[in-house]
Coordinates of C-alpha atoms in Angstrom, one line a residue:
M1 CA -13.7 -84.9 -58.4
E2 CA -10.9 -87.2 -57.4
V3 CA -13.3 -89.5 -55.5
A4 CA -15.5 -89.7 -58.5
N5 CA -12.6 -90.7 -60.7
V6 CA -11.6 -93.4 -58.2
T7 CA -15.1 -94.9 -57.9
S8 CA -15.6 -94.8 -61.6
I9 CA -13.1 -97.7 -62.1
T10 CA -15.2 -100.8 -61.7
E11 CA -13.3 -103.1 -64.1
F12 CA -10.1 -103.5 -66.0
I13 CA -9.5 -104.5 -69.6
L14 CA -6.9 -107.2 -70.2
L15 CA -5.3 -106.9 -73.6
G16 CA -4.1 -110.5 -73.5
F17 CA -2.4 -111.7 -76.7
P18 CA -3.7 -109.5 -79.6
E19 CA -1.0 -111.1 -81.9
F20 CA -2.9 -114.4 -81.6
H21 CA -6.3 -112.8 -82.5
G22 CA -6.3 -114.4 -86.0
M23 CA -5.7 -117.9 -84.6
R24 CA -7.8 -117.5 -81.4
M25 CA -9.3 -121.0 -81.4
P26 CA -6.0 -122.9 -82.0
F27 CA -4.4 -120.9 -79.2
V28 CA -7.4 -121.6 -76.9
G29 CA -7.2 -125.3 -77.8
I30 CA -3.5 -125.5 -77.0
V31 CA -3.8 -123.6 -73.7
L32 CA -6.9 -125.7 -72.7
L33 CA -5.1 -128.9 -73.5
M34 CA -2.1 -127.9 -71.4
Y35 CA -4.3 -126.9 -68.5
L36 CA -6.2 -130.2 -68.6
L37 CA -3.0 -132.1 -68.6
S38 CA -1.7 -130.1 -65.6
I39 CA -5.0 -130.7 -63.8
S40 CA -4.9 -134.4 -64.5
G41 CA -1.3 -134.9 -63.6
N42 CA -1.5 -133.0 -60.4
C43 CA -4.8 -134.6 -59.3
L44 CA -3.3 -138.0 -60.1
I45 CA -0.3 -137.3 -57.8
I46 CA -2.5 -136.0 -55.0
S47 CA -4.9 -139.0 -55.3
V48 CA -2.2 -141.7 -55.5
V49 CA -0.2 -140.3 -52.6
F50 CA -3.4 -140.1 -50.5
M51 CA -4.5 -143.6 -51.4
E52 CA -1.2 -145.5 -51.3
P53 CA 0.2 -146.0 -47.8
K54 CA 3.7 -146.7 -49.1
L55 CA 3.9 -143.2 -50.4
H56 CA 3.1 -141.7 -47.1
T57 CA 6.6 -140.4 -46.8
P58 CA 8.0 -136.8 -46.4
M59 CA 9.2 -136.7 -50.0
Y60 CA 5.8 -137.5 -51.5
F61 CA 4.0 -135.4 -48.9
F62 CA 5.9 -132.3 -50.1
L63 CA 5.4 -133.3 -53.7
S64 CA 1.6 -133.6 -53.3
N65 CA 1.7 -130.2 -51.5
F66 CA 3.5 -128.7 -54.4
S67 CA 1.0 -130.3 -56.8
L68 CA -1.8 -128.7 -54.8
T69 CA -0.3 -125.2 -55.0
E70 CA 0.4 -125.6 -58.8
L71 CA -3.2 -126.8 -59.3
C72 CA -4.5 -123.7 -57.5
S73 CA -2.1 -121.2 -59.2
T74 CA -3.1 -122.3 -62.7
T75 CA -6.8 -122.4 -61.8
A76 CA -6.5 -118.8 -60.5
V77 CA -5.4 -117.5 -63.9
I78 CA -6.1 -119.8 -66.9
P79 CA -9.9 -120.3 -66.7
K80 CA -10.6 -116.6 -66.6
M81 CA -8.1 -116.0 -69.4
L82 CA -9.7 -118.7 -71.6
T83 CA -13.2 -117.4 -70.9
N84 CA -12.2 -113.8 -72.0
I85 CA -10.6 -115.1 -75.2
L86 CA -13.6 -117.3 -76.1
L87 CA -16.2 -114.6 -75.4
N88 CA -14.1 -111.9 -76.9
Q89 CA -14.7 -109.9 -73.7
N90 CA -11.4 -109.0 -72.1
T91 CA -12.7 -107.5 -68.9
I92 CA -12.3 -108.4 -65.2
C93 CA -14.0 -106.6 -62.3
F94 CA -11.9 -104.4 -60.0
T95 CA -12.4 -106.6 -57.0
C96 CA -11.8 -109.8 -59.0
C97 CA -8.6 -108.4 -60.4
L98 CA -7.2 -107.7 -56.9
I99 CA -8.3 -111.1 -55.7
Q100 CA -6.5 -112.7 -58.6
V101 CA -3.4 -110.7 -57.7
L102 CA -3.6 -111.9 -54.1
F103 CA -4.1 -115.6 -55.0
S104 CA -1.7 -115.8 -57.9
F105 CA 1.2 -114.2 -56.1
S106 CA 0.5 -115.9 -52.8
L107 CA 0.5 -119.3 -54.4
G108 CA 3.7 -118.4 -56.3
A109 CA 5.4 -117.5 -53.0
I110 CA 4.1 -120.8 -51.5
Q111 CA 5.7 -122.7 -54.4
F112 CA 9.0 -121.1 -53.7
I113 CA 8.9 -122.1 -50.1
N114 CA 7.8 -125.6 -51.0
L115 CA 10.7 -126.0 -53.3
A116 CA 13.0 -125.0 -50.4
T117 CA 11.4 -127.5 -48.1
M118 CA 11.7 -130.2 -50.7
S119 CA 15.4 -129.5 -51.1
F120 CA 15.8 -129.7 -47.3
D121 CA 14.0 -133.1 -47.4
R122 CA 16.4 -134.4 -50.1
Y123 CA 19.4 -132.9 -48.3
T124 CA 18.4 -134.8 -45.1
A125 CA 17.7 -138.0 -47.0
I126 CA 21.0 -138.1 -48.9
C127 CA 23.5 -136.2 -46.6
K128 CA 22.1 -137.3 -43.2
P129 CA 20.5 -140.6 -43.9
F130 CA 20.9 -142.0 -40.4
F131 CA 19.0 -139.0 -38.9
Y132 CA 16.4 -138.8 -41.6
N133 CA 13.6 -140.6 -39.8
A134 CA 14.3 -138.8 -36.6
M135 CA 14.3 -135.4 -38.2
M136 CA 11.6 -135.6 -40.9
T137 CA 8.7 -136.5 -38.6
N138 CA 5.1 -136.1 -39.5
R139 CA 4.9 -133.1 -37.2
L140 CA 7.8 -131.3 -38.8
C141 CA 6.5 -132.0 -42.3
F142 CA 3.1 -130.6 -41.4
H143 CA 4.6 -127.5 -39.8
L144 CA 6.8 -126.8 -42.8
S145 CA 3.9 -127.1 -45.1
L146 CA 1.7 -124.9 -42.9
M147 CA 4.5 -122.3 -42.7
A148 CA 4.7 -122.2 -46.5
W149 CA 1.0 -121.4 -46.8
V150 CA 0.9 -118.9 -44.0
V151 CA 4.0 -117.0 -45.0
G152 CA 3.0 -117.0 -48.7
F153 CA -0.4 -115.4 -48.0
I154 CA 0.8 -113.0 -45.4
A155 CA 3.7 -111.7 -47.6
T156 CA 1.2 -110.9 -50.4
L157 CA -1.8 -109.9 -48.4
S158 CA -0.2 -106.7 -47.1
Q159 CA 0.8 -105.6 -50.6
S160 CA -2.7 -106.4 -51.9
I161 CA -4.3 -104.2 -49.1
V162 CA -2.0 -101.3 -50.1
L163 CA -2.8 -101.8 -53.7
W164 CA -6.5 -101.7 -52.9
T165 CA -6.2 -98.2 -51.4
Y166 CA -4.5 -96.7 -54.5
P167 CA -6.6 -94.3 -56.6
F168 CA -7.2 -95.1 -60.3
C169 CA -8.0 -92.1 -62.5
G170 CA -9.7 -93.5 -65.6
Q171 CA -7.1 -95.6 -67.4
N172 CA -8.1 -99.2 -66.9
V173 CA -6.2 -101.1 -69.7
I174 CA -3.8 -103.8 -68.4
D175 CA -1.3 -104.9 -71.0
H176 CA -1.3 -108.5 -69.9
C177 CA -3.5 -111.6 -69.9
F178 CA -4.0 -111.6 -66.1
C179 CA -3.8 -109.1 -63.3
D180 CA -0.1 -108.7 -62.9
I181 CA 0.9 -106.2 -60.2
G182 CA 3.4 -104.3 -62.5
P183 CA 0.8 -103.2 -65.1
I184 CA -1.7 -102.4 -62.4
L185 CA 0.8 -100.1 -60.6
K186 CA 1.3 -98.2 -63.9
L187 CA -2.4 -97.3 -63.8
A188 CA -2.4 -95.9 -60.3
C189 CA -2.7 -92.2 -59.9
A190 CA -0.3 -92.1 -57.0
D191 CA 3.4 -92.5 -56.2
T192 CA 4.0 -96.2 -56.2
T193 CA 7.7 -96.1 -55.4
V194 CA 7.2 -97.4 -51.8
M195 CA 5.0 -100.2 -53.1
E196 CA 7.6 -101.2 -55.6
L197 CA 10.4 -101.2 -53.0
V198 CA 8.2 -103.3 -50.7
G199 CA 7.5 -105.7 -53.5
L200 CA 11.2 -106.0 -54.3
F201 CA 11.9 -106.5 -50.6
Y202 CA 9.4 -109.3 -50.2
G203 CA 10.4 -110.8 -53.5
A204 CA 14.1 -110.8 -52.5
I205 CA 13.3 -112.5 -49.2
V206 CA 11.0 -115.1 -50.6
M207 CA 12.7 -115.7 -54.0
W208 CA 16.3 -115.2 -53.1
G209 CA 16.0 -116.7 -49.6
S210 CA 14.4 -119.9 -50.9
F211 CA 16.7 -120.0 -53.9
F212 CA 19.9 -119.7 -51.8
F213 CA 18.6 -122.3 -49.4
S214 CA 17.9 -124.7 -52.3
L215 CA 21.2 -123.9 -53.9
I216 CA 23.2 -124.7 -50.7
S217 CA 21.1 -127.9 -50.2
Y218 CA 21.7 -129.2 -53.7
A219 CA 25.4 -128.2 -53.6
S220 CA 25.8 -130.3 -50.5
I221 CA 23.7 -133.1 -52.1
I222 CA 25.9 -133.2 -55.2
N223 CA 29.1 -133.1 -53.1
T224 CA 27.8 -136.1 -51.1
I225 CA 26.8 -138.0 -54.2
L226 CA 30.2 -137.6 -55.8
R227 CA 31.8 -139.2 -52.7
I228 CA 29.6 -142.3 -53.0
P229 CA 32.0 -145.1 -54.1
S230 CA 29.7 -147.3 -56.2
V231 CA 28.4 -146.1 -59.6
T232 CA 25.0 -147.7 -58.8
G233 CA 24.7 -145.8 -55.5
R234 CA 25.6 -142.5 -57.2
S235 CA 23.1 -143.1 -60.0
K236 CA 20.3 -143.9 -57.6
A237 CA 21.0 -141.0 -55.3
F238 CA 21.2 -138.5 -58.2
S239 CA 18.0 -139.8 -59.7
T240 CA 16.1 -138.9 -56.6
C241 CA 17.1 -135.2 -56.8
S242 CA 17.7 -134.6 -60.5
S243 CA 14.0 -133.9 -61.2
H244 CA 13.8 -131.5 -58.3
L245 CA 16.8 -129.7 -59.5
T246 CA 15.3 -129.4 -63.0
I247 CA 12.1 -127.8 -61.7
V248 CA 14.1 -125.5 -59.4
C249 CA 16.2 -124.2 -62.4
L250 CA 13.2 -123.6 -64.6
F251 CA 10.9 -122.1 -62.0
Y252 CA 13.4 -119.8 -60.4
G253 CA 14.9 -118.7 -63.7
A254 CA 11.6 -117.6 -65.1
M255 CA 10.4 -115.9 -61.9
F256 CA 13.6 -114.0 -61.3
F257 CA 13.4 -112.7 -64.8
M258 CA 9.8 -111.5 -64.4
Y259 CA 9.7 -110.1 -60.9
L260 CA 13.1 -109.1 -59.5
R261 CA 13.0 -105.9 -61.4
P262 CA 11.1 -102.6 -60.7
S263 CA 7.4 -103.5 -61.4
T264 CA 6.6 -100.5 -63.6
Q265 CA 9.8 -100.8 -65.7
S266 CA 9.4 -104.4 -66.9
D267 CA 8.8 -105.3 -70.5
T268 CA 5.3 -106.7 -70.7
Q269 CA 5.8 -108.5 -74.0
I270 CA 8.7 -110.5 -72.5
N271 CA 6.7 -111.0 -69.3
K272 CA 3.8 -112.5 -71.4
V273 CA 6.2 -115.0 -73.0
V274 CA 7.6 -115.9 -69.5
F275 CA 4.0 -116.2 -68.3
L276 CA 3.2 -118.7 -71.0
V277 CA 6.2 -120.8 -70.0
T278 CA 5.6 -120.7 -66.2
I279 CA 1.7 -120.9 -66.1
V280 CA 0.9 -122.8 -69.3
A281 CA 3.9 -124.9 -70.4
L282 CA 5.6 -125.8 -67.1
P283 CA 2.7 -127.1 -65.0
P284 CA 1.9 -130.0 -67.4
L285 CA 5.6 -131.0 -67.4
S286 CA 6.3 -130.8 -63.6
P287 CA 4.1 -133.8 -62.6
F288 CA 5.9 -135.9 -65.2
I289 CA 9.4 -134.6 -64.2
F290 CA 8.7 -135.0 -60.5
T291 CA 6.9 -138.3 -60.0
I292 CA 5.1 -139.8 -62.9
R293 CA 8.3 -141.1 -64.4
N294 CA 9.3 -142.4 -61.0
S295 CA 9.2 -146.2 -60.8
D296 CA 7.9 -146.2 -57.2
F297 CA 5.1 -143.8 -58.1
K298 CA 4.2 -145.7 -61.2
T299 CA 4.0 -149.0 -59.2
A300 CA 1.9 -147.3 -56.5
A301 CA -0.4 -145.7 -59.2
K302 CA -1.0 -149.1 -60.8
R303 CA -1.7 -150.6 -57.4
A304 CA -4.2 -147.8 -56.6
M305 CA -5.9 -148.2 -59.9
R306 CA -6.3 -151.9 -59.5
R307 CA -7.7 -151.4 -56.0
S308 CA -10.2 -148.8 -57.2
C309 CA -11.3 -151.1 -60.1
H310 CA -11.8 -154.0 -57.6
L311 CA -14.0 -151.9 -55.3
P312 CA -17.1 -152.0 -57.4
S313 CA -16.9 -155.7 -58.0
L314 CA -16.3 -156.3 -54.3
A315 CA -19.3 -154.2 -53.5
V316 CA -21.5 -156.2 -55.9
M317 CA -20.2 -159.5 -54.5
K318 CA -21.0 -158.3 -51.0
L319 CA -24.6 -157.3 -52.1
I320 CA -25.1 -160.8 -53.7
K321 CA -23.8 -162.5 -50.6
M322 CA -26.1 -160.5 -48.4
G323 CA -29.0 -161.3 -50.7
S324 CA -28.2 -165.0 -50.6
L325 CA -28.1 -165.0 -46.9
K326 CA -31.5 -163.4 -46.7
K327 CA -32.9 -166.1 -49.0
C328 CA -31.5 -169.0 -46.9
P329 CA -34.3 -169.2 -44.3
Q330 CA -36.9 -169.2 -47.0
Q331 CA -35.1 -172.0 -48.8
I332 CA -34.8 -174.0 -45.6
I333 CA -38.6 -173.6 -44.9

């Protein structure tokens, strides 16, 4: 009988935001607009950094990597949420739900590690400027980026596998707008204490570890900036890391509040609000905070746009030139 109960669960019901049911279309419009802004901003960063050789530096490499993870993390959640709201069909298949758990939490862990590597890059640039080029080589940047992706997925994959083996005995309503691990554990017909402790352990390592690393890095950066004699030098140095520090405070603050508590004892209503901030409101802002307001990036973006606009005209000119060359022998005859 127990096996029948387990196999009968083929989908979950996501309650989402029932308080917005009366204004569903405006809510969908706002979330869709924020999502499109996030997609546009992060794609712009990745494209410009890829196209512009002057931005092939460690700082912009890590920023484009962070933009890629943010692009993937929002795409793992928001399209399905908007589809359910528009179709008024708040369901997600069992396998799809666990896959969403894997990707959303893995990408979140990767973002934490990326923030730590970005803080290390800024620490090296400001506190160890003479060793920066020797330390931040292309090889090291690639390995740090690869480490973030591998560690992020491995840390979440083991928990997802364990979650897959839990029995679910009929209750399939998740009081959230996406497959959050806390509400799912509440539905399991098994003792989830070990799973919660493992989640807290991994969360403490990834979140607190990267947070303290970033905190120490930025404390050293601020200490170094305050010792710069010229006001112009202090202002320029601080401008390069102030945007990073803003995102670090917002990102870590929200995630600590959501996940560094026992999963089954968290307030889902508060978590929904924090979710809207971190997945809907923050992603459109982070491209602007990080790079779009940066003068070097704006110059590079304008240069890349001019280059892309000239490409079609150059191609046409080349075709015309080739056509005229083909006609030359006939004209001579």
